[in-house]
Coordinates of C-alpha atoms and ligand atoms in Angstrom, one line a residue:
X1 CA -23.9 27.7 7.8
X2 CA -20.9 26.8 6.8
X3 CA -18.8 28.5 9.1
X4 CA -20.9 26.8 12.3
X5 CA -20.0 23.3 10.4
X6 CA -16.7 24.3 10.6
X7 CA -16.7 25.3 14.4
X8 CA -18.6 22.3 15.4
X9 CA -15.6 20.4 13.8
X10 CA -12.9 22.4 15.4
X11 CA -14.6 21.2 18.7
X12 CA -14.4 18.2 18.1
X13 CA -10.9 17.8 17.0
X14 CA -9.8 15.6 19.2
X15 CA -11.1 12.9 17.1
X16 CA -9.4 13.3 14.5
X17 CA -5.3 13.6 15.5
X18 CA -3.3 14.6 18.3
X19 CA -2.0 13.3 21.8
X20 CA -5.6 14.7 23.5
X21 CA -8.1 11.8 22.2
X22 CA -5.3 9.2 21.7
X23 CA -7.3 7.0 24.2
X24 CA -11.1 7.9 23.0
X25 CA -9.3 7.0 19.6
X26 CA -8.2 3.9 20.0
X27 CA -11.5 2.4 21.3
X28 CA -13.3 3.5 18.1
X29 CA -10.0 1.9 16.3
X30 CA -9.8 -1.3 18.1
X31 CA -13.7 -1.9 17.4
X32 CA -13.7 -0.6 14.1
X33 CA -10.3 -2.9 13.2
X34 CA -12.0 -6.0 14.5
X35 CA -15.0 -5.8 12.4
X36 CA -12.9 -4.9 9.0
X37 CA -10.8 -8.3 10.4
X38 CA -14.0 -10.2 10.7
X39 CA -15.1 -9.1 7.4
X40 CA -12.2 -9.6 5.6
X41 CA -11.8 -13.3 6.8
X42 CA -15.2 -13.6 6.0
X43 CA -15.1 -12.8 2.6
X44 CA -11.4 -14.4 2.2
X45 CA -9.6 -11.2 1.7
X46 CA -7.1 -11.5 4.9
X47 CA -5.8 -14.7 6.5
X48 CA -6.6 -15.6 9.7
X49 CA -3.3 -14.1 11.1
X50 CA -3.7 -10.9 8.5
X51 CA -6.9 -10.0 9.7
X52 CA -5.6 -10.1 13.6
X53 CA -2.3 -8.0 12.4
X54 CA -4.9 -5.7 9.8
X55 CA -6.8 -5.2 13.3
X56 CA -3.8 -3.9 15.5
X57 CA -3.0 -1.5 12.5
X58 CA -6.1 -0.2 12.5
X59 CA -6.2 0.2 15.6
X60 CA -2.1 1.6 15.6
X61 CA -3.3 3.9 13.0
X62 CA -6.5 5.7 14.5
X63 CA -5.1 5.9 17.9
X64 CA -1.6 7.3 17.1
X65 CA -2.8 8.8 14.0
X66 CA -6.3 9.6 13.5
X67 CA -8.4 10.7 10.6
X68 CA -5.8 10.9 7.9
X69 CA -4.0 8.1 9.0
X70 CA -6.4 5.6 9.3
X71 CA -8.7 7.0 6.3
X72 CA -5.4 6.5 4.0
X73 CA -5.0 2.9 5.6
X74 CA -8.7 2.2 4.5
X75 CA -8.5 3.9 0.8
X76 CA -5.6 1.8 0.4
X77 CA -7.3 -1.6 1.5
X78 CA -10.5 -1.2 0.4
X79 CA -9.5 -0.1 -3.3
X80 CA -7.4 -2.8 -3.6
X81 CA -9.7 -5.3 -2.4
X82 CA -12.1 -3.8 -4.9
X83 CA -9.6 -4.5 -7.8
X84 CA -8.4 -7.8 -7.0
X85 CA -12.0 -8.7 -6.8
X86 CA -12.8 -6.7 -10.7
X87 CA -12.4 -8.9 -13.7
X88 CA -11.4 -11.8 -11.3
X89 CA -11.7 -14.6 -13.8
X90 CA -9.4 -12.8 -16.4
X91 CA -6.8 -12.4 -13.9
X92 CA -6.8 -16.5 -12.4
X93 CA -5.2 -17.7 -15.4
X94 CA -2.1 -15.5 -14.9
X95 CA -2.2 -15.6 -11.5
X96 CA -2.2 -20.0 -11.6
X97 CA 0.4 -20.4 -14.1
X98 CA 2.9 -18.3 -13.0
X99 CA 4.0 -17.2 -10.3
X100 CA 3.1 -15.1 -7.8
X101 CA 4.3 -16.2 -4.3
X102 CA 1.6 -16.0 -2.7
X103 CA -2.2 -15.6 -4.5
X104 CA -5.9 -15.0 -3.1
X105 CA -6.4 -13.7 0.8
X106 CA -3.4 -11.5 2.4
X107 CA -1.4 -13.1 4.6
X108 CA 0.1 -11.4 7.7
X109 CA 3.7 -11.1 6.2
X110 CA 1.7 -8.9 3.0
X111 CA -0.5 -7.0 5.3
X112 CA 3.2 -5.9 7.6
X113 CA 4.8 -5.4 4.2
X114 CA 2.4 -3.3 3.2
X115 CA 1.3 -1.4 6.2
X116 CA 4.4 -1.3 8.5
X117 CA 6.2 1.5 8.0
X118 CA 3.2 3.3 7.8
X119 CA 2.3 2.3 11.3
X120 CA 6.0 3.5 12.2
X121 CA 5.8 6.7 10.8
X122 CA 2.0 7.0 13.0
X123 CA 4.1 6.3 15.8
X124 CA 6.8 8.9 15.3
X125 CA 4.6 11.0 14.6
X126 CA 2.3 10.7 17.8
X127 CA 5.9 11.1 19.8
X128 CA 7.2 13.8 18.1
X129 CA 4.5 16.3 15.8
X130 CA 6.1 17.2 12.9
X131 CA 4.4 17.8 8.9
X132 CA 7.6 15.6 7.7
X133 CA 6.6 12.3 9.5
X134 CA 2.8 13.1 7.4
X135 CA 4.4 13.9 4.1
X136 CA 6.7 10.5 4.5
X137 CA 3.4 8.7 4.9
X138 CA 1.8 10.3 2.7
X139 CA 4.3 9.0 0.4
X140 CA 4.6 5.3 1.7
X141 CA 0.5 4.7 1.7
X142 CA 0.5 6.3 -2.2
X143 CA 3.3 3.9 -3.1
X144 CA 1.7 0.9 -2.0
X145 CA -1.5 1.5 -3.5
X146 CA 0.1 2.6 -6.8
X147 CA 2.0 -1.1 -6.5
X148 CA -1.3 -2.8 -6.1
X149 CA -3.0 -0.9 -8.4
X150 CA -0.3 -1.7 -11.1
X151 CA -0.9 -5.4 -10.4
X152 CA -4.4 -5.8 -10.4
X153 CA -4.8 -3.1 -13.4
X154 CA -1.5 -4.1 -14.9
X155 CA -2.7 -8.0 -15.4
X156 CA -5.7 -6.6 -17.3
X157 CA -3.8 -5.5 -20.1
X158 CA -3.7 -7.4 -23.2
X159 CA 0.2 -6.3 -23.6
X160 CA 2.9 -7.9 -22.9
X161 CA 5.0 -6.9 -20.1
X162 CA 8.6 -5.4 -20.4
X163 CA 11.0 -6.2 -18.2
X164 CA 12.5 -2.9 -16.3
X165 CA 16.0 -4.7 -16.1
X166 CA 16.3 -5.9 -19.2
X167 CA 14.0 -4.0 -21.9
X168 CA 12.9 -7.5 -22.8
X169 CA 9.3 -9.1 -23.2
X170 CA 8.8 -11.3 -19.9
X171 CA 5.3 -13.1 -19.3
X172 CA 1.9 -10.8 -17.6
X173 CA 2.7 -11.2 -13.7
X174 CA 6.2 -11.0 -13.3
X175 CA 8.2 -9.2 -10.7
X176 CA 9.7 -6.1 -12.5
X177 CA 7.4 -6.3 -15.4
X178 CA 5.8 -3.2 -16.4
X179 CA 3.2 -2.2 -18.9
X180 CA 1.7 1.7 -20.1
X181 CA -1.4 0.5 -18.6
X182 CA -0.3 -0.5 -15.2
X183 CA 1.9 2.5 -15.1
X184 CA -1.2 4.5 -15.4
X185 CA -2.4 2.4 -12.6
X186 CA 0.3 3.7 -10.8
X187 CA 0.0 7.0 -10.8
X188 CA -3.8 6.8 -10.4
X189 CA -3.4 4.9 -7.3
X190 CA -0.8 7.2 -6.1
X191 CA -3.3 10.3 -7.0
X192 CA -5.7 9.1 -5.2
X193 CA -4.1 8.7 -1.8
X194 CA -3.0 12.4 -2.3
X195 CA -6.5 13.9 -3.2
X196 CA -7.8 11.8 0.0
X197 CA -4.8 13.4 2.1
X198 CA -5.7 17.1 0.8
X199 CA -9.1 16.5 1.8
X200 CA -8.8 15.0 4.9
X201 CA -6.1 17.6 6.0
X202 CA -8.8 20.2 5.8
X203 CA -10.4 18.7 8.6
X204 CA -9.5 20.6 12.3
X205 CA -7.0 18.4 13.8
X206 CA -6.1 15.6 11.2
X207 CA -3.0 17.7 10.3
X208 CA 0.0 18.6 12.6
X209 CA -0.5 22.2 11.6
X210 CA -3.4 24.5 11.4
X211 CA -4.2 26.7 8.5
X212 CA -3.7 24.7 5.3
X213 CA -3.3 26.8 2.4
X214 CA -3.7 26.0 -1.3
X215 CA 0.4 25.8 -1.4
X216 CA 0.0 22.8 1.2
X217 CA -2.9 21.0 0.3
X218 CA -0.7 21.3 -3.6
X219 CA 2.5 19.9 -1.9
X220 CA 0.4 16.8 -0.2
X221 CA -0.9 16.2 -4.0
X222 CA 2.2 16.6 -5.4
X223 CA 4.3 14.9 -2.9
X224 CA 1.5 11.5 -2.6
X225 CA 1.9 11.3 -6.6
X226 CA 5.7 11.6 -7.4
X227 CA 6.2 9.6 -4.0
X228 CA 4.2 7.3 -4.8
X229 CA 5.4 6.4 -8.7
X230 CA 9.1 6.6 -7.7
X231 CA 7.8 3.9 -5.0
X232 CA 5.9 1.7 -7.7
X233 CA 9.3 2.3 -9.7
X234 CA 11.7 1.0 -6.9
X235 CA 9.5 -2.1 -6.3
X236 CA 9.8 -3.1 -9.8
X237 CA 13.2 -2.5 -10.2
X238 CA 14.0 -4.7 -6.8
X239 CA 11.7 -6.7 -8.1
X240 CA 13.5 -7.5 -11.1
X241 CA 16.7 -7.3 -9.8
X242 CA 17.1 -8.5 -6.1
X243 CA 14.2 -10.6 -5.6
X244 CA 14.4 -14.4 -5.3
X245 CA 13.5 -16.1 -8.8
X246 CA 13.6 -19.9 -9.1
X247 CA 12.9 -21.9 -12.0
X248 CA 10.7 -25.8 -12.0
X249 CA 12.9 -28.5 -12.3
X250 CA 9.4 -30.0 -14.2
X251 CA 8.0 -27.6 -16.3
X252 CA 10.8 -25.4 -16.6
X253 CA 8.9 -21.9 -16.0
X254 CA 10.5 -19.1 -14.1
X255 CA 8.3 -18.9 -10.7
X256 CA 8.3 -16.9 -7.4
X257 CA 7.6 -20.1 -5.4
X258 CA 9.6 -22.5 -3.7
X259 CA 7.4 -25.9 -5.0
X260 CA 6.4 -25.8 -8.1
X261 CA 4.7 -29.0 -10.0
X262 CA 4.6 -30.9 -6.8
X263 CA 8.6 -30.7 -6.1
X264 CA 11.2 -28.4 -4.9
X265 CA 12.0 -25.4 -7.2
X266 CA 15.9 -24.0 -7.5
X267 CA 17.2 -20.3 -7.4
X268 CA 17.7 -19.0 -10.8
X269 CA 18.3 -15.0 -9.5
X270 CA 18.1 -12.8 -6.9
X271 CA 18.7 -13.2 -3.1
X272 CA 16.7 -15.6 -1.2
X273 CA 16.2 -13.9 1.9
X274 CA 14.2 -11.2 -1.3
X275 CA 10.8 -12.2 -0.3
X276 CA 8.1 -10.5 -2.7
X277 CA 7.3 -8.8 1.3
X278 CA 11.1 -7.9 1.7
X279 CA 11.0 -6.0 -1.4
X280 CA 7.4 -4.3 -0.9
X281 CA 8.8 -3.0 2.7
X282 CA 11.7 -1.8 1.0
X283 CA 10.2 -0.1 -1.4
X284 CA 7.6 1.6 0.8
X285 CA 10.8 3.0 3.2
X286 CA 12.3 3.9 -0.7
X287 CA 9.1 5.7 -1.2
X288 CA 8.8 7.5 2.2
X289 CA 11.9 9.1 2.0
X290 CA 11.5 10.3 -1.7
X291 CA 8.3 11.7 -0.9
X292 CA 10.0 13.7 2.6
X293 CA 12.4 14.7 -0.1
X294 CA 10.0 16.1 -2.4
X295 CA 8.0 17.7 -0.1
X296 CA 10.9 19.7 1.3
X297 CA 11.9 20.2 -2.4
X298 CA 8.2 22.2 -2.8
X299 CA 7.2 22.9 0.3
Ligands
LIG1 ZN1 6.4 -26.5 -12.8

């Protein structure tokens, strides 16, 4: 039984990766993208403009990818969505007073930050097959679900943050602060984007190469995980290092925005052209390449 499961899905492989169904694909993707869009402005998770950019990647990402691809795209976003939604009220209070950038329903500049490179790499990939363009994915998607997983976890914990840069206490929420619990985050998030990858590489077509062994479906696991930490690690870092801080000229708090208390606020580190999305897309290429690294390391 299983066996004629297994043939019907070698059939129809098509949908799932490769050049053959790229145009089949991308119908299902462009009508599954707009709903997700629609439902996400809906329910104020995307922006206007994030949901039309969250609908070409899904779209990008099924047609030029397929299964894996897209499925990764989708753990990623609904997870997250999931988390920022959990708790909600014992995250606002950090979330007002500080600092973030940007708060509440992803703009188009988070959902490029976040998904871009991916979209990149599916585009490589569909011009030129190869496992290393996947594993580089694989590694980019686990990293920026192990980031938002960190956050949203992270700004549970009752702990303080410490500050990667300095060793020092700094307040819950801010760039380059990191706790045991949202480190935990991390590597769960990351995790998870590997077991789906494993899974989803069993099915005929979603991987460039046929015939996954228990050695490959291990290196994807591995790979998503270390990948994806040393991702959640270069984001803090550049957080706490590069990224643009400014400090009120009312209140006096260190913030990530440019008005703060109704007036203009002034640079008290970093580089301003260090967006919170600068450093997020840097990270994620960080993350990529550690995770090709790794996997060739392994492999
Ligand atoms: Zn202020």
């Amino acid at each position: 039984m299983w066996s004629e499961w297994y043939e019907g899905l070698q059939s129809t492989a098509w949908l799932f990766g490769g050049a053959e169904g790229l145009w089949a694909r991308a119908a299902i993707g462009s009508a599954g993208g707009v709903t997700v869009a629609i439902l996400a402005v809906r329910s104020r998770s995307l922006t206007r403009w994030g949901a039309v950019s969250a609908a070409v990647m899904g779209t990008g990402y099924t047609a030029l990818g397929g299964l894996l691809w897209f499925g990764a795209l989708l753990v990623f976003f609904s997870t997250s969505t999931m988390l920022s939604r959990w708790k909600r009220k014992h995250k606002r209070k950090a979330e007002a007073e500080l600092l973030y950038e940007k708060t509440g329903a992803r703009d188009a500049g988070q959902v490029w930050a976040n998904g871009g490179a991916g979209l990149a790499l599916c585009a490589a990939h569909a011009i030129w097959p190869h496992s290393g363009w996947l594993y580089a994915f694989i590694g980019v998607m686990a990293a920026v679900n192990a980031d938002t997983w960190a956050t949203e976890l992270g700004s549970l914990s009752r702990v303080q943050p410490v500050s990667i840069r300095t060793g020092r206490r700094v307040p819950a929420g801010t760039s380059g602060g990191i706790t045991v619990a949202g480190s935990a985050a991390a590597a769960a998030g990351a995790l998870t984007i590997g077991v789906f990858a494993a899974c989803a590489a069993l099915v005929p077509g979603a991987w460039s190469e046929e015939g996954q062994t228990g050695a490959v479906l291990g290196t994807i696991v591995l790979t998503a995980l270390l990948g994806g930490i040393a991702g959640a690690f270069a984001d803090s870092y550049l957080g706490a290092t590069m990224q643009a801080m400014y400090r009120c000229e009312g209140c006096g708090k260190e913030t990530e925005r440019l008005i703060h208390c109704g007036r203009p606020t002034s640079v008290v580190r970093g580089f301003q052209w260090m967006s919170n999305d600068a450093v997020n897309i840097l990270s994620s290429i960080a993350a990529g390449a550690a995770a090709l690294g790794i996997s060739r390391l392994i492999g």
